[in-house]
């Protein structure tokens, strides 16, 4: 599998190794240096990787033993190692031993879904993007409130979203463009349900917009739309889901 951030890309190969390339100012490639790389370099000391996610300047991965590992910029504790020290090779996220999927915010927070269906987040929290009911930055994972049955999780610039096993989507954090989808523009420090959206199977957060795919293979988006990023043939931002106008 492969994923990309603002200025770099990473991939996990079938043998459980992780490889990254591109911008490396904060060590987000995880190879022990801060030199930009124009071809893939192996992430140091990481094996058994099954999932990887990239932000603007930090990266996190989940291993097959359920542990989570992060590296790169750490100004707000977004690496989850109980520090704010920048790391150029992976460090283990404190207290997570049953991780299933990692999601990294575009800027300075991270979330992990555990196999028991709970969500745990760490890092910057000024807009409530950790979902723990506070606006306090956390250097180790805290549980996102009122979420069970999490099957997919995603982080945007300063907001986070999850799909639950009942097909609903819940979001929390910054909401200046309606990217939480709850028909408001109010920041939320606990999850709120996305309006009129059911049977979702996946969610993906952009900078200030969010999209979800439903079981019927339709796609729905909400939030900022100045460049047509919602795909509904308009440039109107909306705080609730609109269907993407797929071409035939």
Short mmCIF file of C-alpha atoms in Angstrom, two decimals:
data_model
loop_
_atom_site.label_atom_id
_atom_site.label_comp_id
_atom_site.label_asym_id
_atom_site.label_seq_id
_atom_site.Cartn_x
_atom_site.Cartn_y
_atom_site.Cartn_z
CA UNK A 1 0.00 0.00 0.00
CA UNK A 2 1.09 3.60 -0.56
CA UNK A 3 0.12 7.01 0.81
CA UNK A 4 1.25 10.57 0.27
CA UNK A 5 1.55 13.75 2.31
CA UNK A 6 2.13 17.35 1.26
CA UNK A 7 5.61 16.80 -0.14
CA UNK A 8 6.55 13.17 0.42
CA UNK A 9 5.29 9.66 -0.22
CA UNK A 10 5.58 6.31 1.60
CA UNK A 11 4.77 2.72 0.76
CA UNK A 12 4.57 -0.55 2.66
CA UNK A 13 5.80 -3.57 0.74
CA UNK A 14 4.54 -7.13 1.05
CA UNK A 15 7.51 -8.06 3.23
CA UNK A 16 6.42 -5.54 5.89
CA UNK A 17 9.07 -2.93 5.18
CA UNK A 18 8.30 0.77 4.77
CA UNK A 19 9.90 3.02 2.17
CA UNK A 20 9.60 6.80 1.88
CA UNK A 21 10.82 9.54 -0.45
CA UNK A 22 10.56 13.30 -0.96
CA UNK A 23 10.81 16.18 1.52
CA UNK A 24 12.62 15.29 4.75
CA UNK A 25 13.21 18.55 6.64
CA UNK A 26 11.90 17.10 9.91
CA UNK A 27 13.00 13.50 9.42
CA UNK A 28 9.59 12.43 8.15
CA UNK A 29 11.16 9.81 5.86
CA UNK A 30 12.37 7.94 8.95
CA UNK A 31 15.79 7.00 7.60
CA UNK A 32 17.81 8.86 10.24
CA UNK A 33 18.56 11.94 8.15
CA UNK A 34 16.95 15.22 7.14
CA UNK A 35 18.05 15.12 3.51
CA UNK A 36 15.48 15.22 0.71
CA UNK A 37 15.39 11.94 -1.20
CA UNK A 38 14.33 11.60 -4.83
CA UNK A 39 13.98 7.83 -4.67
CA UNK A 40 12.71 5.49 -1.94
CA UNK A 41 14.74 5.02 1.24
CA UNK A 42 13.93 2.38 3.83
CA UNK A 43 12.43 3.51 7.12
CA UNK A 44 14.95 2.52 9.78
CA UNK A 45 14.27 -0.20 12.35
CA UNK A 46 10.72 -0.79 11.15
CA UNK A 47 9.51 -4.23 10.08
CA UNK A 48 6.17 -5.97 10.07
CA UNK A 49 4.41 -2.80 8.91
CA UNK A 50 0.80 -3.22 7.76
CA UNK A 51 -0.42 0.38 7.52
CA UNK A 52 1.18 3.81 7.08
CA UNK A 53 -0.10 7.39 7.07
CA UNK A 54 1.62 10.72 6.32
CA UNK A 55 1.02 14.30 7.42
CA UNK A 56 2.77 17.52 6.46
CA UNK A 57 5.92 16.64 8.40
CA UNK A 58 5.34 13.45 10.37
CA UNK A 59 4.50 9.84 9.61
CA UNK A 60 2.99 6.96 11.57
CA UNK A 61 2.76 3.22 10.93
CA UNK A 62 1.06 0.23 12.51
CA UNK A 63 2.90 -3.08 12.80
CA UNK A 64 1.49 -6.58 12.68
CA UNK A 65 2.04 -6.94 16.44
CA UNK A 66 -0.45 -4.12 17.09
CA UNK A 67 2.14 -1.52 18.03
CA UNK A 68 2.15 1.97 16.49
CA UNK A 69 5.29 3.89 15.52
CA UNK A 70 5.77 7.51 14.44
CA UNK A 71 8.58 9.78 13.28
CA UNK A 72 9.21 13.34 12.08
CA UNK A 73 8.15 16.68 13.53
CA UNK A 74 6.79 16.52 17.08
CA UNK A 75 6.14 20.11 18.19
CA UNK A 76 2.73 19.24 19.63
CA UNK A 77 3.30 15.63 20.66
CA UNK A 78 1.99 14.24 17.37
CA UNK A 79 4.38 11.27 17.58
CA UNK A 80 2.75 10.06 20.81
CA UNK A 81 6.02 9.20 22.56
CA UNK A 82 5.41 11.49 25.55
CA UNK A 83 7.78 14.17 24.25
CA UNK A 84 7.98 17.08 21.84
CA UNK A 85 11.34 15.96 20.47
CA UNK A 86 11.72 15.65 16.70
CA UNK A 87 12.51 12.07 15.69
CA UNK A 88 14.33 11.03 12.52
CA UNK A 89 13.69 7.31 13.03
CA UNK A 90 10.53 5.59 14.35
CA UNK A 91 9.61 5.77 18.03
CA UNK A 92 6.87 3.68 19.57
CA UNK A 93 3.58 5.37 20.47
CA UNK A 94 3.12 5.02 24.22
CA UNK A 95 0.46 2.64 25.46
CA UNK A 96 -0.92 1.36 22.15
CA UNK A 97 -0.58 -2.41 21.87
CA UNK A 98 -3.65 -3.28 19.82
CA UNK A 99 -3.55 -0.82 16.94
CA UNK A 100 -5.30 -1.59 13.67
CA UNK A 101 -5.10 1.54 11.49
CA UNK A 102 -3.13 4.79 11.77
CA UNK A 103 -4.29 8.21 10.56
CA UNK A 104 -2.10 11.31 10.55
CA UNK A 105 -3.34 14.88 10.47
CA UNK A 106 -2.06 17.24 7.83
CA UNK A 107 -0.45 19.37 10.49
CA UNK A 108 0.10 18.25 14.08
CA UNK A 109 -2.13 15.47 15.35
CA UNK A 110 -2.51 11.74 14.86
CA UNK A 111 -5.18 9.11 15.53
CA UNK A 112 -5.17 5.33 15.72
CA UNK A 113 -8.12 2.97 15.53
CA UNK A 114 -7.70 -0.11 17.70
CA UNK A 115 -9.00 -3.56 16.86
CA UNK A 116 -11.57 -3.24 19.67
CA UNK A 117 -13.27 -0.43 17.71
CA UNK A 118 -12.06 2.48 19.85
CA UNK A 119 -10.19 5.54 18.57
CA UNK A 120 -7.16 7.12 20.25
CA UNK A 121 -5.58 10.44 19.29
CA UNK A 122 -2.57 12.54 20.30
CA UNK A 123 -0.89 15.83 19.46
CA UNK A 124 -2.35 19.30 18.89
CA UNK A 125 -5.87 19.80 20.20
CA UNK A 126 -6.65 23.53 20.04
CA UNK A 127 -9.80 22.87 17.98
CA UNK A 128 -10.77 19.62 19.69
CA UNK A 129 -9.26 17.43 16.98
CA UNK A 130 -8.41 14.69 19.49
CA UNK A 131 -12.07 14.33 20.48
CA UNK A 132 -11.41 13.84 24.19
CA UNK A 133 -13.69 16.65 25.33
CA UNK A 134 -10.85 19.13 25.89
CA UNK A 135 -8.69 21.53 23.91
CA UNK A 136 -5.47 20.40 25.60
CA UNK A 137 -2.56 19.05 23.57
CA UNK A 138 -1.67 15.46 24.45
CA UNK A 139 1.77 13.88 24.10
CA UNK A 140 0.42 10.34 24.53
CA UNK A 141 -2.81 8.82 23.19
CA UNK A 142 -6.17 9.73 24.74
CA UNK A 143 -9.40 7.96 23.88
CA UNK A 144 -11.81 9.81 21.62
CA UNK A 145 -15.09 10.05 23.49
CA UNK A 146 -18.32 8.25 22.66
CA UNK A 147 -17.00 6.17 19.75
CA UNK A 148 -17.33 2.41 19.51
CA UNK A 149 -17.23 0.15 16.50
CA UNK A 150 -14.71 2.29 14.60
CA UNK A 151 -13.91 0.67 11.25
CA UNK A 152 -12.14 3.51 9.43
CA UNK A 153 -10.49 6.71 10.64
CA UNK A 154 -9.01 9.74 8.91
CA UNK A 155 -7.42 13.06 9.89
CA UNK A 156 -7.46 16.37 8.04
CA UNK A 157 -5.67 19.61 8.80
CA UNK A 158 -7.25 20.12 12.23
CA UNK A 159 -10.20 17.71 12.14
CA UNK A 160 -10.76 13.97 12.40
CA UNK A 161 -13.50 11.59 11.24
CA UNK A 162 -14.43 7.95 11.70
CA UNK A 163 -16.79 5.43 10.11
CA UNK A 164 -18.56 3.17 12.60
CA UNK A 165 -19.76 -0.38 12.06
CA UNK A 166 -23.35 0.88 11.78
CA UNK A 167 -22.41 2.90 8.66
CA UNK A 168 -22.58 6.32 10.30
CA UNK A 169 -19.78 8.90 10.08
CA UNK A 170 -18.67 11.00 13.04
CA UNK A 171 -16.28 13.97 12.98
CA UNK A 172 -14.64 16.29 15.50
CA UNK A 173 -12.26 19.27 15.64
CA UNK A 174 -12.04 22.40 13.48
CA UNK A 175 -15.21 23.28 11.59
CA UNK A 176 -14.63 26.70 10.01
CA UNK A 177 -15.73 25.46 6.57
CA UNK A 178 -18.30 22.89 7.68
CA UNK A 179 -15.80 20.03 7.33
CA UNK A 180 -17.41 18.15 10.23
CA UNK A 181 -20.61 17.78 8.21
CA UNK A 182 -23.02 18.32 11.10
CA UNK A 183 -24.77 21.28 9.40
CA UNK A 184 -22.89 23.77 11.58
CA UNK A 185 -19.68 25.78 11.62
CA UNK A 186 -18.99 25.14 15.32
CA UNK A 187 -15.75 23.47 16.44
CA UNK A 188 -16.38 20.22 18.32
CA UNK A 189 -14.12 18.62 20.93
CA UNK A 190 -16.18 15.42 20.93
CA UNK A 191 -17.49 13.56 17.86
CA UNK A 192 -20.69 14.70 16.15
CA UNK A 193 -22.63 12.70 13.59
CA UNK A 194 -22.46 13.76 9.96
CA UNK A 195 -25.93 14.85 8.83
CA UNK A 196 -28.07 12.42 6.81
CA UNK A 197 -25.29 10.00 5.93
CA UNK A 198 -25.74 6.24 6.34
CA UNK A 199 -24.19 3.06 5.00
CA UNK A 200 -20.70 4.59 4.79
CA UNK A 201 -17.75 2.26 4.31
CA UNK A 202 -14.81 4.70 4.15
CA UNK A 203 -13.96 8.31 5.00
CA UNK A 204 -11.12 10.57 3.87
CA UNK A 205 -10.28 14.03 5.22
CA UNK A 206 -8.76 16.78 3.13
CA UNK A 207 -7.40 20.13 4.22
CA UNK A 208 -10.79 21.67 5.09
CA UNK A 209 -13.18 19.21 3.47
CA UNK A 210 -14.18 15.58 3.95
CA UNK A 211 -15.52 12.82 1.71
CA UNK A 212 -17.08 9.43 2.33
CA UNK A 213 -17.88 6.42 0.17
CA UNK A 214 -21.15 4.58 0.76
CA UNK A 215 -21.95 0.91 0.31
CA UNK A 216 -23.93 1.73 -2.84
CA UNK A 217 -20.68 3.07 -4.38
CA UNK A 218 -21.75 6.71 -4.30
CA UNK A 219 -19.42 9.36 -2.90
CA UNK A 220 -20.46 12.30 -0.73
CA UNK A 221 -18.41 15.32 0.37
CA UNK A 222 -18.77 18.37 2.61
CA UNK A 223 -16.81 21.45 3.72
CA UNK A 224 -14.69 23.88 1.72
CA UNK A 225 -15.44 23.97 -2.01
CA UNK A 226 -13.68 27.03 -3.43
CA UNK A 227 -11.88 24.89 -6.01
CA UNK A 228 -14.69 22.42 -6.61
CA UNK A 229 -13.20 19.87 -4.23
CA UNK A 230 -16.66 18.56 -3.27
CA UNK A 231 -17.26 17.42 -6.84
CA UNK A 232 -20.90 18.52 -6.96
CA UNK A 233 -20.44 20.80 -10.01
CA UNK A 234 -20.44 23.92 -7.83
CA UNK A 235 -18.02 26.10 -5.89
CA UNK A 236 -20.28 26.47 -2.88
CA UNK A 237 -18.99 25.31 0.51
CA UNK A 238 -21.57 23.39 2.56
CA UNK A 239 -21.60 22.01 6.14
CA UNK A 240 -23.44 18.81 5.17
CA UNK A 241 -22.89 16.02 2.62
CA UNK A 242 -23.55 16.59 -1.10
CA UNK A 243 -23.28 13.83 -3.66
CA UNK A 244 -20.28 13.77 -5.95
CA UNK A 245 -21.45 14.05 -9.57
CA UNK A 246 -19.65 11.09 -11.10
CA UNK A 247 -19.44 11.07 -14.87
CA UNK A 248 -20.78 8.13 -16.84
#
